[in-house]
Coordinates of C-alpha atoms in Angstrom, one line a residue:
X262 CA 125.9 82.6 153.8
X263 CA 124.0 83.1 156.9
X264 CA 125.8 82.1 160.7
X265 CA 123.7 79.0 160.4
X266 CA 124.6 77.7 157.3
X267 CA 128.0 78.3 158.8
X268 CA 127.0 76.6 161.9
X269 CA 125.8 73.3 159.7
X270 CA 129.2 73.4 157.5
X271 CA 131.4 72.7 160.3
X272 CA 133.3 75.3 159.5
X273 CA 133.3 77.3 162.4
X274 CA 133.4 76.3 166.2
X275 CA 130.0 77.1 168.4
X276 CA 132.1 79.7 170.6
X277 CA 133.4 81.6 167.2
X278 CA 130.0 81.3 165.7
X279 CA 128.3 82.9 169.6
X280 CA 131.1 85.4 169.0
X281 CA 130.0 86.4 165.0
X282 CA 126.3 87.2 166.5
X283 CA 127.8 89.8 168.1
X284 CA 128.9 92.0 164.9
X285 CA 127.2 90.2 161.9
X286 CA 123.4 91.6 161.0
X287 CA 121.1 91.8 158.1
X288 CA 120.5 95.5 157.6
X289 CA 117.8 96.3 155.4
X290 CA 118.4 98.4 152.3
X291 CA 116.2 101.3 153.5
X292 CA 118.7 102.3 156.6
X293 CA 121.6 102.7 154.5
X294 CA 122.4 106.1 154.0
X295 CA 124.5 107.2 150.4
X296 CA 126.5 109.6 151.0
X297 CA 126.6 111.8 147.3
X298 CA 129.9 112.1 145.9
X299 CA 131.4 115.5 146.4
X300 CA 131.7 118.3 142.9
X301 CA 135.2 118.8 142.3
X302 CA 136.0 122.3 141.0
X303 CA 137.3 122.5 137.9
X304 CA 138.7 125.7 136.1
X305 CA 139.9 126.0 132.6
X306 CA 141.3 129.9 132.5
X307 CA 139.0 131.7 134.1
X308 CA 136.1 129.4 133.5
X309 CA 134.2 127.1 135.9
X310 CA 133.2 124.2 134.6
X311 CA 129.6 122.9 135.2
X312 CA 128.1 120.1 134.3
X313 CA 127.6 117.9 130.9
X314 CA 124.9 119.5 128.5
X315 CA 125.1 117.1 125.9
X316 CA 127.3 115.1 123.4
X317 CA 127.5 114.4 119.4
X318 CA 130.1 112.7 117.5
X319 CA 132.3 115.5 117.5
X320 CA 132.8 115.6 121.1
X321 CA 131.1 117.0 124.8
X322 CA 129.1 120.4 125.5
X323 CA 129.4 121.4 129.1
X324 CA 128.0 124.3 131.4
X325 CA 130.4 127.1 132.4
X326 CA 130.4 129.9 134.5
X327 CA 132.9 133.2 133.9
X328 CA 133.8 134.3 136.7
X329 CA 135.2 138.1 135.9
X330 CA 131.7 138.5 134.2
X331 CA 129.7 136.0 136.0
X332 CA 128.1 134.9 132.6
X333 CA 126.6 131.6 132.0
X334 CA 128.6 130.0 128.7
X335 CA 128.3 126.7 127.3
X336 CA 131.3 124.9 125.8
X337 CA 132.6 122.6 123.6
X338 CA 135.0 120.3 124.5
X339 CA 136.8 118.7 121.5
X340 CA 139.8 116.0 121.1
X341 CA 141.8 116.3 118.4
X342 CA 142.2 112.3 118.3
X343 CA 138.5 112.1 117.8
X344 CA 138.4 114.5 115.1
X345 CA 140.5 112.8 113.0
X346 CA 138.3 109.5 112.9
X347 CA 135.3 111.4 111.5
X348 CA 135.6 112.6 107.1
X349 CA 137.2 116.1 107.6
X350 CA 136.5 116.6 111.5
X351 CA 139.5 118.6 111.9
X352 CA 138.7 121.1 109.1
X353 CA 135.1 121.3 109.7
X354 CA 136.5 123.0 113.6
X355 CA 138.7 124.7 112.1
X356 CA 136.3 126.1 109.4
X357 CA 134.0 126.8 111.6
X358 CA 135.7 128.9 114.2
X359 CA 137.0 130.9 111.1
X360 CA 133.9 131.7 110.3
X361 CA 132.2 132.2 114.0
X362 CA 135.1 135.2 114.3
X363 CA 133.7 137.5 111.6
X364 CA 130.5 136.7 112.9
X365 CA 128.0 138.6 115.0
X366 CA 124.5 138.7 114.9
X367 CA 121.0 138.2 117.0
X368 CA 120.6 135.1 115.7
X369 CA 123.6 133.6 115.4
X370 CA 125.3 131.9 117.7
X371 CA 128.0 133.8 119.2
X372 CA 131.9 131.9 119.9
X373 CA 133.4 133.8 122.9
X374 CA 136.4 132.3 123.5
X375 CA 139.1 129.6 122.3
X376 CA 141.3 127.4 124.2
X377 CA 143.7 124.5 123.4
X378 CA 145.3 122.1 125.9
X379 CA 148.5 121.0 123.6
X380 CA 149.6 118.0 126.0
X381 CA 145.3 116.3 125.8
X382 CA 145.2 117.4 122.5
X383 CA 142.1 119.1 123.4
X384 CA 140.4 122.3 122.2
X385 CA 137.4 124.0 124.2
X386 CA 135.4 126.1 122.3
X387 CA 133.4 128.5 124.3
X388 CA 130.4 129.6 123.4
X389 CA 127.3 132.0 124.4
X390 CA 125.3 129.8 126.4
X391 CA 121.4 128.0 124.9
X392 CA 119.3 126.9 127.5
X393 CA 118.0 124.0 124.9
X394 CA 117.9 123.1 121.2
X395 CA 114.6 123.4 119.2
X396 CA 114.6 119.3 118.0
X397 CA 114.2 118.9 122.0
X398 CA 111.3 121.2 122.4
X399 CA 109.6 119.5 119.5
X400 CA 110.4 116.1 120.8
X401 CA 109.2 116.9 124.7
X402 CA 105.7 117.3 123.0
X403 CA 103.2 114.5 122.1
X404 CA 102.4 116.7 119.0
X405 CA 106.1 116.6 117.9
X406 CA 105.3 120.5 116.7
X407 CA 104.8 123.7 117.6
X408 CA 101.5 126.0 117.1
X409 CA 101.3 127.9 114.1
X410 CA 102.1 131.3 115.8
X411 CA 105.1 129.7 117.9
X412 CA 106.1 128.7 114.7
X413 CA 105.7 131.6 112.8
X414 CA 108.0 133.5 115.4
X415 CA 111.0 130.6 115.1
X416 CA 110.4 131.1 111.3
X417 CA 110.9 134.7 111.6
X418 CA 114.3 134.5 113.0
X419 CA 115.7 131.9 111.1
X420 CA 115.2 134.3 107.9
X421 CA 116.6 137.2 110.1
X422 CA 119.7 134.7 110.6
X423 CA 119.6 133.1 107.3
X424 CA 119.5 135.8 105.2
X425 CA 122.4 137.7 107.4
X426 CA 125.1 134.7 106.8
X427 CA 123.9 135.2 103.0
X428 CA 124.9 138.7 103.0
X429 CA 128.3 137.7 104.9
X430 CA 128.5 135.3 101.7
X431 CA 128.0 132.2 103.8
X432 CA 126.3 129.3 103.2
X433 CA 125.2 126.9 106.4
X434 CA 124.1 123.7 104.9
X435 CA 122.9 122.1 107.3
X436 CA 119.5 123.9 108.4
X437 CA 117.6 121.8 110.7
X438 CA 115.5 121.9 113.8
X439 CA 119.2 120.3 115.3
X440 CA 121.1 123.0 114.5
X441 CA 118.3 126.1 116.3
X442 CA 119.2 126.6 119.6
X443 CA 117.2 128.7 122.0
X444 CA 117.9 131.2 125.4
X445 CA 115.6 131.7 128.2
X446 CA 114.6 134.7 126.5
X447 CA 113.3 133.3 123.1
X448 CA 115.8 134.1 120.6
X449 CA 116.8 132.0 118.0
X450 CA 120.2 130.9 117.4
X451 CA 121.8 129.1 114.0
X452 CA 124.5 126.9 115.2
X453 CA 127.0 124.6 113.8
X454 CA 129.1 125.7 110.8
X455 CA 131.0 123.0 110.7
X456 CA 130.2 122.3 107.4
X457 CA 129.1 125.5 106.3
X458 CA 131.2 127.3 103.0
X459 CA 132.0 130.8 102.7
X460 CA 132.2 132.3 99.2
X461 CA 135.2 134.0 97.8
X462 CA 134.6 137.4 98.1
X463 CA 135.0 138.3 94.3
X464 CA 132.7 134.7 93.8
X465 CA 130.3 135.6 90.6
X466 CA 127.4 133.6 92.2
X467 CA 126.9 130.8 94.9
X468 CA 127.9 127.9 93.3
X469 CA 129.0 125.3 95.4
X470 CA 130.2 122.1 95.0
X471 CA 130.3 119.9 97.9
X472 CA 127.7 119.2 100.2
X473 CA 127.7 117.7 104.1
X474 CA 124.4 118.6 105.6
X475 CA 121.8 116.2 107.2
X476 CA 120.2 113.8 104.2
X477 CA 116.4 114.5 105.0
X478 CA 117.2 118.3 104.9
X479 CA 119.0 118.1 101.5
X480 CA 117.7 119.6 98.4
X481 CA 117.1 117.1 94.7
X482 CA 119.8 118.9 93.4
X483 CA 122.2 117.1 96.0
X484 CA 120.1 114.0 96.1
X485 CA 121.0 113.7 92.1
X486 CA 124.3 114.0 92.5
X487 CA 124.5 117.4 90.8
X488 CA 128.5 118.4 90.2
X489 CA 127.4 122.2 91.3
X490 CA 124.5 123.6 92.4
X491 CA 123.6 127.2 94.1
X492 CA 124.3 127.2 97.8
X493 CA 121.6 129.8 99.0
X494 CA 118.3 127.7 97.2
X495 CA 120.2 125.0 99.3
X496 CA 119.9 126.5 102.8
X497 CA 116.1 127.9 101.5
X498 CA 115.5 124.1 100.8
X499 CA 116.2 123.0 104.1
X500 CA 115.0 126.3 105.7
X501 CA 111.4 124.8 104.3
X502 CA 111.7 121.3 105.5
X503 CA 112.5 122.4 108.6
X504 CA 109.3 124.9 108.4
X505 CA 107.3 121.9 107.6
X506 CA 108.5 119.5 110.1
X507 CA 107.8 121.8 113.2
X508 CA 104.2 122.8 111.7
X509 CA 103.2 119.6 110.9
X510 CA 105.5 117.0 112.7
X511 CA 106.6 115.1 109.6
X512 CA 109.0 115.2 107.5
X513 CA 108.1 115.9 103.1
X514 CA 110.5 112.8 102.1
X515 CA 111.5 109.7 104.1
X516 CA 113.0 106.4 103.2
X517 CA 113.9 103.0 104.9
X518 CA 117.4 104.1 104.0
X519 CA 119.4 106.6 102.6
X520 CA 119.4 105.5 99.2
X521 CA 115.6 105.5 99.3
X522 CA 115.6 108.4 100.7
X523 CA 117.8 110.6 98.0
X524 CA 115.4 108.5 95.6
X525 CA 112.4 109.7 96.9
X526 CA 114.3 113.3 97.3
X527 CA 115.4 113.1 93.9
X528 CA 112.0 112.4 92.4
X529 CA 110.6 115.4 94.2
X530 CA 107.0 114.2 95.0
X531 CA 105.4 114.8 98.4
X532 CA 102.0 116.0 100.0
X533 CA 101.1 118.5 102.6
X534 CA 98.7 117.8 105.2
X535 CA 95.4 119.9 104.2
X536 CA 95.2 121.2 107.9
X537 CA 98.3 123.5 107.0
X538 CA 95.9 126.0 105.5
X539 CA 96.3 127.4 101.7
X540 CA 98.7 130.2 103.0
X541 CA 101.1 127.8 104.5
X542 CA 100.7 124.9 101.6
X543 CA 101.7 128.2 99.3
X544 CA 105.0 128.9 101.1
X545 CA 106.0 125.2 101.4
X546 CA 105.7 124.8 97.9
X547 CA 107.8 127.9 97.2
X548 CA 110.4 126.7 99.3
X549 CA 110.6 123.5 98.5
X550 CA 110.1 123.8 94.7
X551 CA 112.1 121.2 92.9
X552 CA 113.9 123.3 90.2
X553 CA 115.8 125.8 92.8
X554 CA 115.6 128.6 89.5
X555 CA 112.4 129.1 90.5
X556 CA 112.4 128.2 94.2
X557 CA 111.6 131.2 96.5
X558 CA 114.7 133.5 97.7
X559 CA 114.6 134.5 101.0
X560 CA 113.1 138.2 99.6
X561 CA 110.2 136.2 98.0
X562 CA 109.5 134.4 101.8
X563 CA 109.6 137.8 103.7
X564 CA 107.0 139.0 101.2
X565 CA 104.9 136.1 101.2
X566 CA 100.8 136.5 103.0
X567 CA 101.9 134.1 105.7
X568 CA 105.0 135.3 107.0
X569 CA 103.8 138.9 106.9
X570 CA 100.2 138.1 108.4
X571 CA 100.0 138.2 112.6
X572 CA 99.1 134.8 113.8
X573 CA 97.0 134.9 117.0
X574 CA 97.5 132.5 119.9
X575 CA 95.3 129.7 119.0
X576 CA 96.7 126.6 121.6
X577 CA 99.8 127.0 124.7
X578 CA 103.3 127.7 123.5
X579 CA 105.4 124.6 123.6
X580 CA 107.5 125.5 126.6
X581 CA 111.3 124.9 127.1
X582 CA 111.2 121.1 128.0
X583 CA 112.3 121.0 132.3
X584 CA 115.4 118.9 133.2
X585 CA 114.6 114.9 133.2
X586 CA 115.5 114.2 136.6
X587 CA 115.5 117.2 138.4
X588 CA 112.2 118.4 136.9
X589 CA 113.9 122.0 137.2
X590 CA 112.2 123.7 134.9
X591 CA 114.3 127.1 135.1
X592 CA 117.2 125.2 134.2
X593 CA 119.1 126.1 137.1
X594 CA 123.3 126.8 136.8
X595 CA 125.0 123.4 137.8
X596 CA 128.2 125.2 138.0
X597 CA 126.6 126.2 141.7
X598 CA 128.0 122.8 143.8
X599 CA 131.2 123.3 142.0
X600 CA 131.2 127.0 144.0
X601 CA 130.8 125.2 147.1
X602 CA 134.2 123.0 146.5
X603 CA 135.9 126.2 144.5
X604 CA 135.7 128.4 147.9
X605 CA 136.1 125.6 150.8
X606 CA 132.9 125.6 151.9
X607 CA 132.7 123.0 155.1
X608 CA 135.5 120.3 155.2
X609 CA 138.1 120.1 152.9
X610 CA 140.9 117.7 152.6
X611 CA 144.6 117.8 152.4
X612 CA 144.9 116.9 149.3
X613 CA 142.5 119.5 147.9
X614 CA 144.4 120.7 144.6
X615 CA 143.1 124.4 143.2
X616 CA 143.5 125.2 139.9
X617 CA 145.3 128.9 139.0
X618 CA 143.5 130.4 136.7
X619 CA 146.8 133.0 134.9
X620 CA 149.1 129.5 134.9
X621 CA 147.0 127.8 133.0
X622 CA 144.9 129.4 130.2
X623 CA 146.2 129.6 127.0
X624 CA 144.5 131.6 124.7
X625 CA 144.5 130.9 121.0
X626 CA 144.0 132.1 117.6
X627 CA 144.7 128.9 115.5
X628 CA 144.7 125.3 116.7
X629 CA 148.0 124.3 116.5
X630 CA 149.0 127.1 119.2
X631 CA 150.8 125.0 122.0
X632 CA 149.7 125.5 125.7
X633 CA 148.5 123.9 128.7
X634 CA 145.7 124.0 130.5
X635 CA 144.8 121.4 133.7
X636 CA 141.4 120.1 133.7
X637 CA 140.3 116.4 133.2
X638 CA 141.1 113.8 136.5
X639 CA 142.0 110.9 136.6
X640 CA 138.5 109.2 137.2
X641 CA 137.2 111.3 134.4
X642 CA 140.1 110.2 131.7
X643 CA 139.2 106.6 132.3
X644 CA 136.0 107.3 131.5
X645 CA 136.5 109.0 128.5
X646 CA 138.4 106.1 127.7
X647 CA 135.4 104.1 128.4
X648 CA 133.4 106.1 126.2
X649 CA 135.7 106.0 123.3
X650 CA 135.8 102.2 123.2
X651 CA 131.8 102.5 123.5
X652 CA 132.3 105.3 120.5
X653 CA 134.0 102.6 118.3
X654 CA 131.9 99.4 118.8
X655 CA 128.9 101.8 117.7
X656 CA 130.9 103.2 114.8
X657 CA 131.3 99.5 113.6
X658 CA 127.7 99.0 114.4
X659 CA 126.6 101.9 112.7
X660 CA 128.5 100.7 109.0
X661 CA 126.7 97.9 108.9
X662 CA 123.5 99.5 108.9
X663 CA 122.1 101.5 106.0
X664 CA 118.6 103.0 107.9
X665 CA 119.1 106.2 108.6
X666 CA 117.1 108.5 110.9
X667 CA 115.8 111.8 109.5
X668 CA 117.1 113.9 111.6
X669 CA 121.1 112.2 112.1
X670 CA 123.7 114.9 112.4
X671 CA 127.8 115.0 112.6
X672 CA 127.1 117.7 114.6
X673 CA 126.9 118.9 118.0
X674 CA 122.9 118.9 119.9
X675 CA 122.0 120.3 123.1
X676 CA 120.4 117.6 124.8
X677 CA 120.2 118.7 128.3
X678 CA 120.5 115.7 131.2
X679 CA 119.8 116.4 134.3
X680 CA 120.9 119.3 136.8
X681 CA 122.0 118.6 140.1
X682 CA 120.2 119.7 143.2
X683 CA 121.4 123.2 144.8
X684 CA 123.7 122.8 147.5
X685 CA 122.0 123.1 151.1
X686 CA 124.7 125.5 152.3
X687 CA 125.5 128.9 150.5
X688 CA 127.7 131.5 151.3
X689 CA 125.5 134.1 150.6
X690 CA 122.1 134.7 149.2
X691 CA 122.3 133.9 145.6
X692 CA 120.3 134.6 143.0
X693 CA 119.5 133.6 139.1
X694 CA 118.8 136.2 136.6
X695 CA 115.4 134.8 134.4
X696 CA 115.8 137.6 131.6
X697 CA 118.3 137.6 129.0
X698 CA 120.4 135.2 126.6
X699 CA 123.5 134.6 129.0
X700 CA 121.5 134.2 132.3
X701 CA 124.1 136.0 134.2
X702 CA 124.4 135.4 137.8
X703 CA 123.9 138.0 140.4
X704 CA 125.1 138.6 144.2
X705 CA 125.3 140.6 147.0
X706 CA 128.3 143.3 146.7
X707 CA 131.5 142.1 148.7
X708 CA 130.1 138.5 149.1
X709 CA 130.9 136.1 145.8
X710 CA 132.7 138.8 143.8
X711 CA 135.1 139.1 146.5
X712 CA 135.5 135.6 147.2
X713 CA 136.3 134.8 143.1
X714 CA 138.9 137.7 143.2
X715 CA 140.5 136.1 145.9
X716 CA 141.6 132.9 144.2

């Protein structure tokens, strides 16, 4: 209501109106100045929290930095009240941290560290940090693919991964484009063995008998409803789908649903697009041959013309997609505002609460280990809580429905958001490291290092 309108009302007297003129103004949306809110520090052990990475149904993957080796590490940020609402969410973590112990290879993904909060009922799983996963590569691309020769190279290390987990008598499961993650330097990471089974060590074969991977990705064998079937032609099944979705942007079998979609699976018919070449068409057909007797094993794929043959640059690589907002396309650390407010950079209020790293990290070798560790405010637990409620009403949504997307997962993605803008004011000249998996961070001697010892 404008002083005139008040004026008319009769509500207010001519002197108190001659008076309101005096401090009441239309201001115009363009002079008001936002002031950003300020990056709380945040430190779980000797980790500083960045920002969000991503989400899945299993929980939230965030940026950290560790500061005693100044390596970048993602993590994942679990609540045990959350696993319990998704089929075997628990035993799936705890499965796959079992397994991500005995682990360690190139292109695996690597678990550096464990922690459990017993009063949240959280459990942060720390892992080598992936500046992006391979589905959002593919899907920052018109083509929804990659060039033959990027493709080859992607192909190459999932074999190098693949057949490694086989000789560690592990089965994943759940090969997909999803599941690849990628570091600034080009390797090729399997993730997410949440659902993955390792075979009893004096096992006569891989037979397996249950089955939780992605439904596009699953082999006829699964899609008939077979009471055992042999886990390594399982993986090589979905190792070839996911060969022919990034060469050709397709998928072999779809469906308006999932039952039409294990029926089409199960029947086993599906075309190749003739510009795959008859070297490539070959392989496919190996991989995803219907009786998995005579499918290929991975020896058969490392021998085959096409994997062994040097394909020559014929188009530009797909790059690694640059943040949405920020357009950064180095993916810049957003643990760096959260340095500002760790080390009291400019003003700081009284109220300012520090975290102590030694107090608070609990290192843990099982998931029922007790401890404490402070992280989460206030602001941020109510919107969790938000979130959850939004969690549910989907949930409900989402069991009425019977379409399925190809490529739905239980499992964690990298889907990168947005980083936030460096701070204008550092205290010293910092720099990023471009080369290497962990992007570590580098600075001048007696500068940052000193300043992270001294809290």
């Amino acid at each position: 209501m404008s002083v005139g309108d008040l004026q008319h009302s009769g509500y207010l007297t001519d002197n108190e109106l001659m008076g309101m003129d005096t401090f009441i103004h239309r201001i115009d949306s363009t002079e008001v100045i936002y002031q950003p809110r300020r990056k709380r520090a945040k430190l779980i052990g000797k980790y500083l929290m960045g920002d969000l990475l991503g989400e899945g149904s299993y929980g939230k993957v965030k940026e950290m930095l560790d500061s005693e080796t100044l390596c970048r590490r993602a993590v994942k940020i679990l609540k045990k009240k959350k696993l319990r609402r998704i089929p075997n969410g628990e035993a799936n973590v705890k499965k796959e941290i079992q397994l991500l112990r005995r682990l360690q290879h190139k292109n695996v993904i690597q678990l550096v560290d464990v922690l459990y909060n017993e009063e949240k009922q959280k459990m942060y799983m720390v892992m080598e940090y992936c500046v992006c996963g391979m589905q959002e590569m593919l899907d920052s691309v018109p083509e929804k693919r990659f060039p033959v020769f990027q493709a080859h190279g992607y192909f190459c290390q999932l074999l190098d991964g693949l057949e490694y987990l086989h000789s560690q008598g592990i089965v994943h499961k759940d090969i997909k484009p999803g599941n690849l993650l990628l570091t600034t330097d080009g390797a090729l990471k399997i993730s997410d063995l949440g659902v993955a089974e390792a075979l009893h060590p004096f096992a006569e074969d891989d037979t397996c008998r249950t089955s939780q991977g992605s439904p596009a990705f699953q082999p006829p064998e699964i899609a008939n409803g077979l009471d055992t079937f042999s886990g390594f032609k399982v993986d090589i099944w979905s190792a070839g789908v996911t060969l022919y979705n990034i060469t050709t942007s397709l998928y072999p079998f779809e469906g308006d649903n999932i039952y039409k979609l294990f029926e089409n699976i199960g029947k086993g018919d599906y075309t190749i697009p003739e510009d795959c070449g008859p070297q490539l068409t070959d392989l496919l057909r190996g991989m995803l041959e219907y009786d998995p007797v005579k499918r290929f094993s991975i020896q058969q794929i490392r021998q085959h013309n096409w994997v062994r043959k040097k394909h020559p640059p014929s188009e530009p690589p797909v790059p690694i997609p640059p943040s949405a907002e920020t357009r950064d396309i180095w993916r810049s650390m957003t643990v760096v505002p959260y340095l500002e407010d760790l080390h009291g950079y400019g003003e700081e209020d009284e109220d300012d609460e520090m975290f102590d790293a030694e107090d608070d990290i609990i290192y843990t070798q099982d998931f029922t280990v007790p401890g404490q560790v402070e992280e989460e405010e206030e602001e941020e637990e109510e919107e969790e809580e938000e979130e959850e409620e939004e969690e549910e009403e989907e949930e409900e949504e989402e069991e009425e429905e019977l379409s399925i997307s190809p490529n739905k997962t239980d499992s964690l993605r990298y889907t990168p958001l947005t980083s936030p803008p460096l701070p204008q004011k550092l205290p010293t000249p910092l720099f990023i490291s471009l080369t290497g998996s962990e992007r570590c961070l580098s600075v001048h001697q007696n500068s940052f290092l000193q300043l992270l010892s001294d809290n």
